[in-house]
Amino acid sequence: QSVLTQPPSVSAAPGQKVTISCSGGSSNIGNHYVAWYRHLPGTAPKLLIFDTYKRPSGIPDRFSGSKSGTSATLDITGLQTGDEADYYCAVWDDSLSAGVFGGGTKLTVL
Amino acid sequence: EVQLVESGGDFVQPGGSLRLSCAASGFTFSKYWMHWVRQAPGKGLEWVSRIRPDGYADYADSVKGRFIVSRDNAKNTQYLQMNSLRAEDTAVYYCGKDVHDVAMDVRGQGTTVTVS
């Protein structure tokens, strides 16, 4: 069981918006920056968001991150069928002195 | 362009050892923290380790005391020495170039370790 809790799955129609949540605690999200990844098994995980809300070069502004207290959120707008993948939050945890990933959320674009 | 190429994955018996390598290019390797992450079959991503340019390292509890991460800045290569391997270490292992905290740039296809 991860210290970060994500919903197992979310779904929305093409063109719509979806929100993926990541719930943690004071030793991780409450005190550190959050990263978000997109992953298709068998391929390299793709960094979407770092430092809670910043996008690496090449990541469209359809992807946005935010944080409030001990929870973080990834919003994806203008959904495309190509967005179907597993999405993970990640953060450093002071209690563990280690990085942690959420359990992952499978996004289905209906 | 950043390139990261993992290698060294193999089949190994429980209790055995294996050394993974991550060859880096396209950036000044000696200035960056480097990470290892893994994905076991049917499971999510798991952070494994990170190493600072001077060799200081942090580990996940699941591998602490069994895995040792190291680096050769002259060869632009990171290593993961995996000892006392268990079935639950079976996974695809990826290396990543640090961006900040646990944000990393992962470029390779990973290397597969099977403990059985």
PDB file of C-alpha atoms in Angstrom:
ATOM      1  CA  GLN A   1       0.000   0.000   0.000  1.00  0.00           C
ATOM      2  CA  SER A   2       1.405   3.354  -1.067  1.00  0.00           C
ATOM      3  CA  VAL A   3       1.452   6.347   1.271  1.00  0.00           C
ATOM      4  CA  LEU A   4      -0.052   8.271  -1.646  1.00  0.00           C
ATOM      5  CA  THR A   5      -3.657   7.449  -2.563  1.00  0.00           C
ATOM      6  CA  GLN A   6      -4.945   7.791  -6.111  1.00  0.00           C
ATOM      7  CA  PRO A   7      -8.267   6.628  -7.555  1.00  0.00           C
ATOM      8  CA  PRO A   8      -7.746   3.368  -9.458  1.00  0.00           C
ATOM      9  CA  SER A   9      -9.523   4.691 -12.538  1.00  0.00           C
ATOM     10  CA  VAL A  10     -11.126   7.759 -14.079  1.00  0.00           C
ATOM     11  CA  SER A  11     -12.893   8.241 -17.360  1.00  0.00           C
ATOM     12  CA  ALA A  12     -14.267  11.034 -19.500  1.00  0.00           C
ATOM     13  CA  ALA A  13     -15.267  11.719 -23.078  1.00  0.00           C
ATOM     14  CA  PRO A  14     -12.978  13.208 -25.738  1.00  0.00           C
ATOM     15  CA  GLY A  15     -12.708  16.966 -25.376  1.00  0.00           C
ATOM     16  CA  GLN A  16     -13.756  16.905 -21.746  1.00  0.00           C
ATOM     17  CA  LYS A  17     -11.717  17.556 -18.617  1.00  0.00           C
ATOM     18  CA  VAL A  18     -10.602  14.999 -16.072  1.00  0.00           C
ATOM     19  CA  THR A  19      -9.102  15.459 -12.623  1.00  0.00           C
ATOM     20  CA  ILE A  20      -6.828  12.911 -10.962  1.00  0.00           C
ATOM     21  CA  SER A  21      -6.294  13.279  -7.239  1.00  0.00           C
ATOM     22  CA  CYS A  22      -3.342  12.242  -5.084  1.00  0.00           C
ATOM     23  CA  SER A  23      -3.797  12.246  -1.327  1.00  0.00           C
ATOM     24  CA  GLY A  24      -0.857  12.082   1.049  1.00  0.00           C
ATOM     25  CA  GLY A  25       0.273  13.527   4.339  1.00  0.00           C
ATOM     26  CA  SER A  26       2.370  16.154   6.046  1.00  0.00           C
ATOM     27  CA  SER A  27       5.588  14.228   5.547  1.00  0.00           C
ATOM     28  CA  ASN A  28       5.224  14.090   1.791  1.00  0.00           C
ATOM     29  CA  ILE A  29       2.800  16.249  -0.200  1.00  0.00           C
ATOM     30  CA  GLY A  30       2.411  18.682   2.684  1.00  0.00           C
ATOM     31  CA  ASN A  31       6.117  19.447   2.676  1.00  0.00           C
ATOM     32  CA  HIS A  32       7.426  18.740  -0.818  1.00  0.00           C
ATOM     33  CA  TYR A  33       6.901  19.361  -4.502  1.00  0.00           C
ATOM     34  CA  VAL A  34       4.791  16.862  -6.433  1.00  0.00           C
ATOM     35  CA  ALA A  35       5.568  15.240  -9.783  1.00  0.00           C
ATOM     36  CA  TRP A  36       3.164  13.576 -12.205  1.00  0.00           C
ATOM     37  CA  TYR A  37       3.964  10.914 -14.792  1.00  0.00           C
ATOM     38  CA  ARG A  38       2.124   9.244 -17.651  1.00  0.00           C
ATOM     39  CA  HIS A  39       3.026   5.620 -18.263  1.00  0.00           C
ATOM     40  CA  LEU A  40       2.173   2.971 -20.770  1.00  0.00           C
ATOM     41  CA  PRO A  41       3.635  -0.398 -19.678  1.00  0.00           C
ATOM     42  CA  GLY A  42       6.677  -1.306 -21.706  1.00  0.00           C
ATOM     43  CA  THR A  43       7.561   2.312 -22.381  1.00  0.00           C
ATOM     44  CA  ALA A  44       9.485   4.928 -20.426  1.00  0.00           C
ATOM     45  CA  PRO A  45       7.394   6.877 -17.886  1.00  0.00           C
ATOM     46  CA  LYS A  46       6.841  10.407 -19.170  1.00  0.00           C
ATOM     47  CA  LEU A  47       7.248  13.346 -16.788  1.00  0.00           C
ATOM     48  CA  LEU A  48       4.241  15.647 -17.143  1.00  0.00           C
ATOM     49  CA  ILE A  49       4.531  17.945 -14.122  1.00  0.00           C
ATOM     50  CA  PHE A  50       7.342  18.754 -11.713  1.00  0.00           C
ATOM     51  CA  ASP A  51       7.557  21.123  -8.757  1.00  0.00           C
ATOM     52  CA  THR A  52       3.789  20.641  -8.337  1.00  0.00           C
ATOM     53  CA  TYR A  53       2.704  22.818 -11.289  1.00  0.00           C
ATOM     54  CA  LYS A  54       5.600  23.233 -13.747  1.00  0.00           C
ATOM     55  CA  ARG A  55       5.569  21.555 -17.164  1.00  0.00           C
ATOM     56  CA  PRO A  56       8.718  20.230 -18.843  1.00  0.00           C
ATOM     57  CA  SER A  57       9.430  21.501 -22.301  1.00  0.00           C
ATOM     58  CA  GLY A  58       7.116  19.879 -24.834  1.00  0.00           C
ATOM     59  CA  ILE A  59       4.266  19.101 -22.441  1.00  0.00           C
ATOM     60  CA  PRO A  60       1.124  20.927 -23.604  1.00  0.00           C
ATOM     61  CA  ASP A  61      -0.755  23.272 -21.301  1.00  0.00           C
ATOM     62  CA  ARG A  62      -3.685  20.832 -21.355  1.00  0.00           C
ATOM     63  CA  PHE A  63      -1.861  19.285 -18.421  1.00  0.00           C
ATOM     64  CA  SER A  64      -1.803  21.247 -15.178  1.00  0.00           C
ATOM     65  CA  GLY A  65      -0.923  20.466 -11.587  1.00  0.00           C
ATOM     66  CA  SER A  66      -1.832  21.959  -8.260  1.00  0.00           C
ATOM     67  CA  LYS A  67      -1.668  21.240  -4.553  1.00  0.00           C
ATOM     68  CA  SER A  68      -3.667  22.116  -1.486  1.00  0.00           C
ATOM     69  CA  GLY A  69      -2.425  21.017   1.916  1.00  0.00           C
ATOM     70  CA  THR A  70      -1.683  17.311   1.716  1.00  0.00           C
ATOM     71  CA  SER A  71      -3.459  16.633  -1.574  1.00  0.00           C
ATOM     72  CA  ALA A  72      -2.390  17.221  -5.152  1.00  0.00           C
ATOM     73  CA  THR A  73      -4.310  17.249  -8.393  1.00  0.00           C
ATOM     74  CA  LEU A  74      -3.559  16.690 -12.055  1.00  0.00           C
ATOM     75  CA  ASP A  75      -6.026  18.229 -14.486  1.00  0.00           C
ATOM     76  CA  ILE A  76      -6.156  17.209 -18.125  1.00  0.00           C
ATOM     77  CA  THR A  77      -8.334  19.278 -20.442  1.00  0.00           C
ATOM     78  CA  GLY A  78      -9.311  18.697 -24.048  1.00  0.00           C
ATOM     79  CA  LEU A  79      -9.028  14.939 -23.603  1.00  0.00           C
ATOM     80  CA  GLN A  80      -7.756  12.915 -26.546  1.00  0.00           C
ATOM     81  CA  THR A  81      -7.858   9.178 -27.096  1.00  0.00           C
ATOM     82  CA  GLY A  82      -4.063   9.275 -27.011  1.00  0.00           C
ATOM     83  CA  ASP A  83      -4.225  10.376 -23.385  1.00  0.00           C
ATOM     84  CA  GLU A  84      -5.298   6.891 -22.330  1.00  0.00           C
ATOM     85  CA  ALA A  85      -2.578   5.662 -20.002  1.00  0.00           C
ATOM     86  CA  ASP A  86      -1.717   5.163 -16.357  1.00  0.00           C
ATOM     87  CA  TYR A  87      -0.990   8.335 -14.397  1.00  0.00           C
ATOM     88  CA  TYR A  88       1.141   8.465 -11.263  1.00  0.00           C
ATOM     89  CA  CYS A  89       1.891  11.111  -8.682  1.00  0.00           C
ATOM     90  CA  ALA A  90       5.253  11.043  -6.923  1.00  0.00           C
ATOM     91  CA  VAL A  91       6.810  12.935  -4.057  1.00  0.00           C
ATOM     92  CA  TRP A  92       9.630  12.743  -1.517  1.00  0.00           C
ATOM     93  CA  ASP A  93       8.610  11.454   1.914  1.00  0.00           C
ATOM     94  CA  ASP A  94      10.504  12.762   4.948  1.00  0.00           C
ATOM     95  CA  SER A  95       9.392   9.931   7.236  1.00  0.00           C
ATOM     96  CA  LEU A  96      10.636   7.278   4.832  1.00  0.00           C
ATOM     97  CA  SER A  97      13.588   9.321   3.556  1.00  0.00           C
ATOM     98  CA  ALA A  98      12.630   7.971   0.168  1.00  0.00           C
ATOM     99  CA  GLY A  99      10.661   8.783  -2.909  1.00  0.00           C
ATOM    100  CA  VAL A 100       7.154   7.389  -3.215  1.00  0.00           C
ATOM    101  CA  PHE A 101       4.730   6.901  -6.079  1.00  0.00           C
ATOM    102  CA  GLY A 102       0.975   6.771  -5.835  1.00  0.00           C
ATOM    103  CA  GLY A 103      -0.733   3.553  -6.818  1.00  0.00           C
ATOM    104  CA  GLY A 104      -1.563   4.918 -10.251  1.00  0.00           C
ATOM    105  CA  THR A 105      -4.789   5.909 -11.992  1.00  0.00           C
ATOM    106  CA  LYS A 106      -5.922   4.387 -15.266  1.00  0.00           C
ATOM    107  CA  LEU A 107      -7.426   6.997 -17.544  1.00  0.00           C
ATOM    108  CA  THR A 108     -10.009   5.858 -20.071  1.00  0.00           C
ATOM    109  CA  VAL A 109     -11.169   8.242 -22.761  1.00  0.00           C
ATOM    110  CA  LEU A 110     -14.619   7.009 -23.686  1.00  0.00           C
TER     111      LEU A 110
ATOM    112  CA  GLU B   1      19.585  15.102 -26.636  1.00  0.00           C
ATOM    113  CA  VAL B   2      19.427  13.239 -23.340  1.00  0.00           C
ATOM    114  CA  GLN B   3      19.901   9.495 -23.763  1.00  0.00           C
ATOM    115  CA  LEU B   4      19.734   6.896 -21.008  1.00  0.00           C
ATOM    116  CA  VAL B   5      20.330   3.253 -21.865  1.00  0.00           C
ATOM    117  CA  GLU B   6      19.697   0.592 -19.264  1.00  0.00           C
ATOM    118  CA  SER B   7      21.292  -2.840 -19.484  1.00  0.00           C
ATOM    119  CA  GLY B   8      22.188  -5.857 -17.407  1.00  0.00           C
ATOM    120  CA  GLY B   9      18.748  -7.345 -16.819  1.00  0.00           C
ATOM    121  CA  ASP B  10      18.580 -11.118 -16.770  1.00  0.00           C
ATOM    122  CA  PHE B  11      17.028 -14.222 -15.226  1.00  0.00           C
ATOM    123  CA  VAL B  12      18.446 -14.976 -11.797  1.00  0.00           C
ATOM    124  CA  GLN B  13      17.610 -17.386  -8.999  1.00  0.00           C
ATOM    125  CA  PRO B  14      16.355 -16.167  -5.615  1.00  0.00           C
ATOM    126  CA  GLY B  15      19.270 -15.152  -3.453  1.00  0.00           C
ATOM    127  CA  GLY B  16      21.371 -14.309  -6.479  1.00  0.00           C
ATOM    128  CA  SER B  17      22.983 -11.064  -7.589  1.00  0.00           C
ATOM    129  CA  LEU B  18      22.853  -8.873 -10.655  1.00  0.00           C
ATOM    130  CA  ARG B  19      24.334  -5.524 -11.669  1.00  0.00           C
ATOM    131  CA  LEU B  20      22.375  -3.103 -13.808  1.00  0.00           C
ATOM    132  CA  SER B  21      23.959  -0.269 -15.757  1.00  0.00           C
ATOM    133  CA  CYS B  22      22.606   3.006 -17.043  1.00  0.00           C
ATOM    134  CA  ALA B  23      24.726   4.703 -19.694  1.00  0.00           C
ATOM    135  CA  ALA B  24      24.022   8.411 -20.018  1.00  0.00           C
ATOM    136  CA  SER B  25      24.764  10.924 -22.742  1.00  0.00           C
ATOM    137  CA  GLY B  26      23.608  14.310 -23.939  1.00  0.00           C
ATOM    138  CA  PHE B  27      24.073  16.128 -20.627  1.00  0.00           C
ATOM    139  CA  THR B  28      26.753  16.760 -17.989  1.00  0.00           C
ATOM    140  CA  PHE B  29      26.259  13.541 -16.040  1.00  0.00           C
ATOM    141  CA  SER B  30      28.533  14.536 -13.167  1.00  0.00           C
ATOM    142  CA  LYS B  31      26.243  17.416 -12.203  1.00  0.00           C
ATOM    143  CA  TYR B  32      22.996  15.496 -11.781  1.00  0.00           C
ATOM    144  CA  TRP B  33      21.379  13.217  -9.250  1.00  0.00           C
ATOM    145  CA  MET B  34      20.288   9.974 -10.916  1.00  0.00           C
ATOM    146  CA  HIS B  35      17.408   7.664 -10.025  1.00  0.00           C
ATOM    147  CA  TRP B  36      16.260   4.088 -10.482  1.00  0.00           C
ATOM    148  CA  VAL B  37      12.577   3.216 -10.605  1.00  0.00           C
ATOM    149  CA  ARG B  38      10.914  -0.120 -11.358  1.00  0.00           C
ATOM    150  CA  GLN B  39       7.622  -1.658 -12.352  1.00  0.00           C
ATOM    151  CA  ALA B  40       6.781  -5.200 -11.340  1.00  0.00           C
ATOM    152  CA  PRO B  41       4.386  -7.179 -13.552  1.00  0.00           C
ATOM    153  CA  GLY B  42       0.845  -5.951 -13.028  1.00  0.00           C
ATOM    154  CA  LYS B  43       1.961  -3.382 -10.454  1.00  0.00           C
ATOM    155  CA  GLY B  44       2.555   0.349 -10.399  1.00  0.00           C
ATOM    156  CA  LEU B  45       5.759   2.338 -10.539  1.00  0.00           C
ATOM    157  CA  GLU B  46       8.069   2.086  -7.531  1.00  0.00           C
ATOM    158  CA  TRP B  47      10.923   4.434  -6.719  1.00  0.00           C
ATOM    159  CA  VAL B  48      14.076   2.450  -5.928  1.00  0.00           C
ATOM    160  CA  SER B  49      17.022   4.764  -5.342  1.00  0.00           C
ATOM    161  CA  ARG B  50      18.753   8.018  -6.106  1.00  0.00           C
ATOM    162  CA  ILE B  51      22.416   8.964  -6.073  1.00  0.00           C
ATOM    163  CA  ARG B  52      24.014  12.374  -5.750  1.00  0.00           C
ATOM    164  CA  PRO B  53      26.954  13.388  -7.951  1.00  0.00           C
ATOM    165  CA  ASP B  54      29.365  12.747  -5.042  1.00  0.00           C
ATOM    166  CA  GLY B  55      27.975   9.261  -4.444  1.00  0.00           C
ATOM    167  CA  TYR B  56      25.620   9.831  -1.525  1.00  0.00           C
ATOM    168  CA  ALA B  57      22.522   7.672  -2.014  1.00  0.00           C
ATOM    169  CA  ASP B  58      19.007   7.091  -0.737  1.00  0.00           C
ATOM    170  CA  TYR B  59      17.008   3.861  -1.044  1.00  0.00           C
ATOM    171  CA  ALA B  60      13.467   2.572  -0.786  1.00  0.00           C
ATOM    172  CA  ASP B  61      12.891   0.464   2.323  1.00  0.00           C
ATOM    173  CA  SER B  62      12.112  -2.534   0.097  1.00  0.00           C
ATOM    174  CA  VAL B  63      15.698  -2.639  -1.223  1.00  0.00           C
ATOM    175  CA  LYS B  64      17.705  -1.048   1.594  1.00  0.00           C
ATOM    176  CA  GLY B  65      20.553  -3.283   2.701  1.00  0.00           C
ATOM    177  CA  ARG B  66      20.335  -5.413  -0.459  1.00  0.00           C
ATOM    178  CA  PHE B  67      20.835  -2.972  -3.333  1.00  0.00           C
ATOM    179  CA  ILE B  68      23.752  -0.585  -3.761  1.00  0.00           C
ATOM    180  CA  VAL B  69      23.682   2.247  -6.256  1.00  0.00           C
ATOM    181  CA  SER B  70      26.935   3.716  -7.538  1.00  0.00           C
ATOM    182  CA  ARG B  71      28.176   5.857 -10.366  1.00  0.00           C
ATOM    183  CA  ASP B  72      31.274   6.448 -12.458  1.00  0.00           C
ATOM    184  CA  ASN B  73      31.202  10.071 -13.534  1.00  0.00           C
ATOM    185  CA  ALA B  74      34.150   9.512 -15.862  1.00  0.00           C
ATOM    186  CA  LYS B  75      32.170   6.856 -17.714  1.00  0.00           C
ATOM    187  CA  ASN B  76      28.818   8.679 -17.483  1.00  0.00           C
ATOM    188  CA  THR B  77      27.304   5.542 -16.037  1.00  0.00           C
ATOM    189  CA  GLN B  78      25.127   4.676 -13.066  1.00  0.00           C
ATOM    190  CA  TYR B  79      25.003   1.167 -11.620  1.00  0.00           C
ATOM    191  CA  LEU B  80      22.615  -0.781  -9.437  1.00  0.00           C
ATOM    192  CA  GLN B  81      24.160  -3.745  -7.655  1.00  0.00           C
ATOM    193  CA  MET B  82      21.299  -6.024  -6.664  1.00  0.00           C
ATOM    194  CA  ASN B  83      22.056  -8.681  -4.026  1.00  0.00           C
ATOM    195  CA  SER B  84      19.925 -11.222  -2.169  1.00  0.00           C
ATOM    196  CA  LEU B  85      17.365 -10.995  -4.929  1.00  0.00           C
ATOM    197  CA  ARG B  86      13.780 -11.988  -4.220  1.00  0.00           C
ATOM    198  CA  ALA B  87      10.862 -12.895  -6.444  1.00  0.00           C
ATOM    199  CA  GLU B  88       9.313  -9.526  -5.650  1.00  0.00           C
ATOM    200  CA  ASP B  89      12.304  -7.788  -7.254  1.00  0.00           C
ATOM    201  CA  THR B  90      11.105  -9.072 -10.626  1.00  0.00           C
ATOM    202  CA  ALA B  91      10.428  -5.915 -12.618  1.00  0.00           C
ATOM    203  CA  VAL B  92      11.407  -3.646 -15.456  1.00  0.00           C
ATOM    204  CA  TYR B  93      14.033  -1.243 -14.127  1.00  0.00           C
ATOM    205  CA  TYR B  94      14.336   2.283 -15.512  1.00  0.00           C
ATOM    206  CA  CYS B  95      16.944   4.915 -14.795  1.00  0.00           C
ATOM    207  CA  GLY B  96      16.126   8.589 -14.721  1.00  0.00           C
ATOM    208  CA  LYS B  97      17.973  11.903 -14.820  1.00  0.00           C
ATOM    209  CA  ASP B  98      16.923  14.075 -11.912  1.00  0.00           C
ATOM    210  CA  VAL B  99      14.816  17.154 -12.551  1.00  0.00           C
ATOM    211  CA  HIS B 100      13.957  17.952  -8.919  1.00  0.00           C
ATOM    212  CA  ASP B 101      13.090  15.824  -5.877  1.00  0.00           C
ATOM    213  CA  VAL B 102      11.492  12.731  -7.427  1.00  0.00           C
ATOM    214  CA  ALA B 103      10.773  14.374 -10.759  1.00  0.00           C
ATOM    215  CA  MET B 104      12.984  12.711 -13.314  1.00  0.00           C
ATOM    216  CA  ASP B 105      13.500  12.415 -17.034  1.00  0.00           C
ATOM    217  CA  VAL B 106      13.253   8.750 -18.038  1.00  0.00           C
ATOM    218  CA  ARG B 107      14.320   8.019 -21.588  1.00  0.00           C
ATOM    219  CA  GLY B 108      15.235   4.353 -21.895  1.00  0.00           C
ATOM    220  CA  GLN B 109      13.123   1.270 -22.504  1.00  0.00           C
ATOM    221  CA  GLY B 110      14.223  -0.248 -19.228  1.00  0.00           C
ATOM    222  CA  THR B 111      15.915  -3.536 -18.491  1.00  0.00           C
ATOM    223  CA  THR B 112      14.044  -6.602 -17.267  1.00  0.00           C
ATOM    224  CA  VAL B 113      15.026  -8.518 -14.153  1.00  0.00           C
ATOM    225  CA  THR B 114      13.340 -11.848 -13.510  1.00  0.00           C
ATOM    226  CA  VAL B 115      13.966 -13.600 -10.196  1.00  0.00           C
ATOM    227  CA  SER B 116      12.756 -17.155 -10.371  1.00  0.00           C
TER     228      SER B 116
END
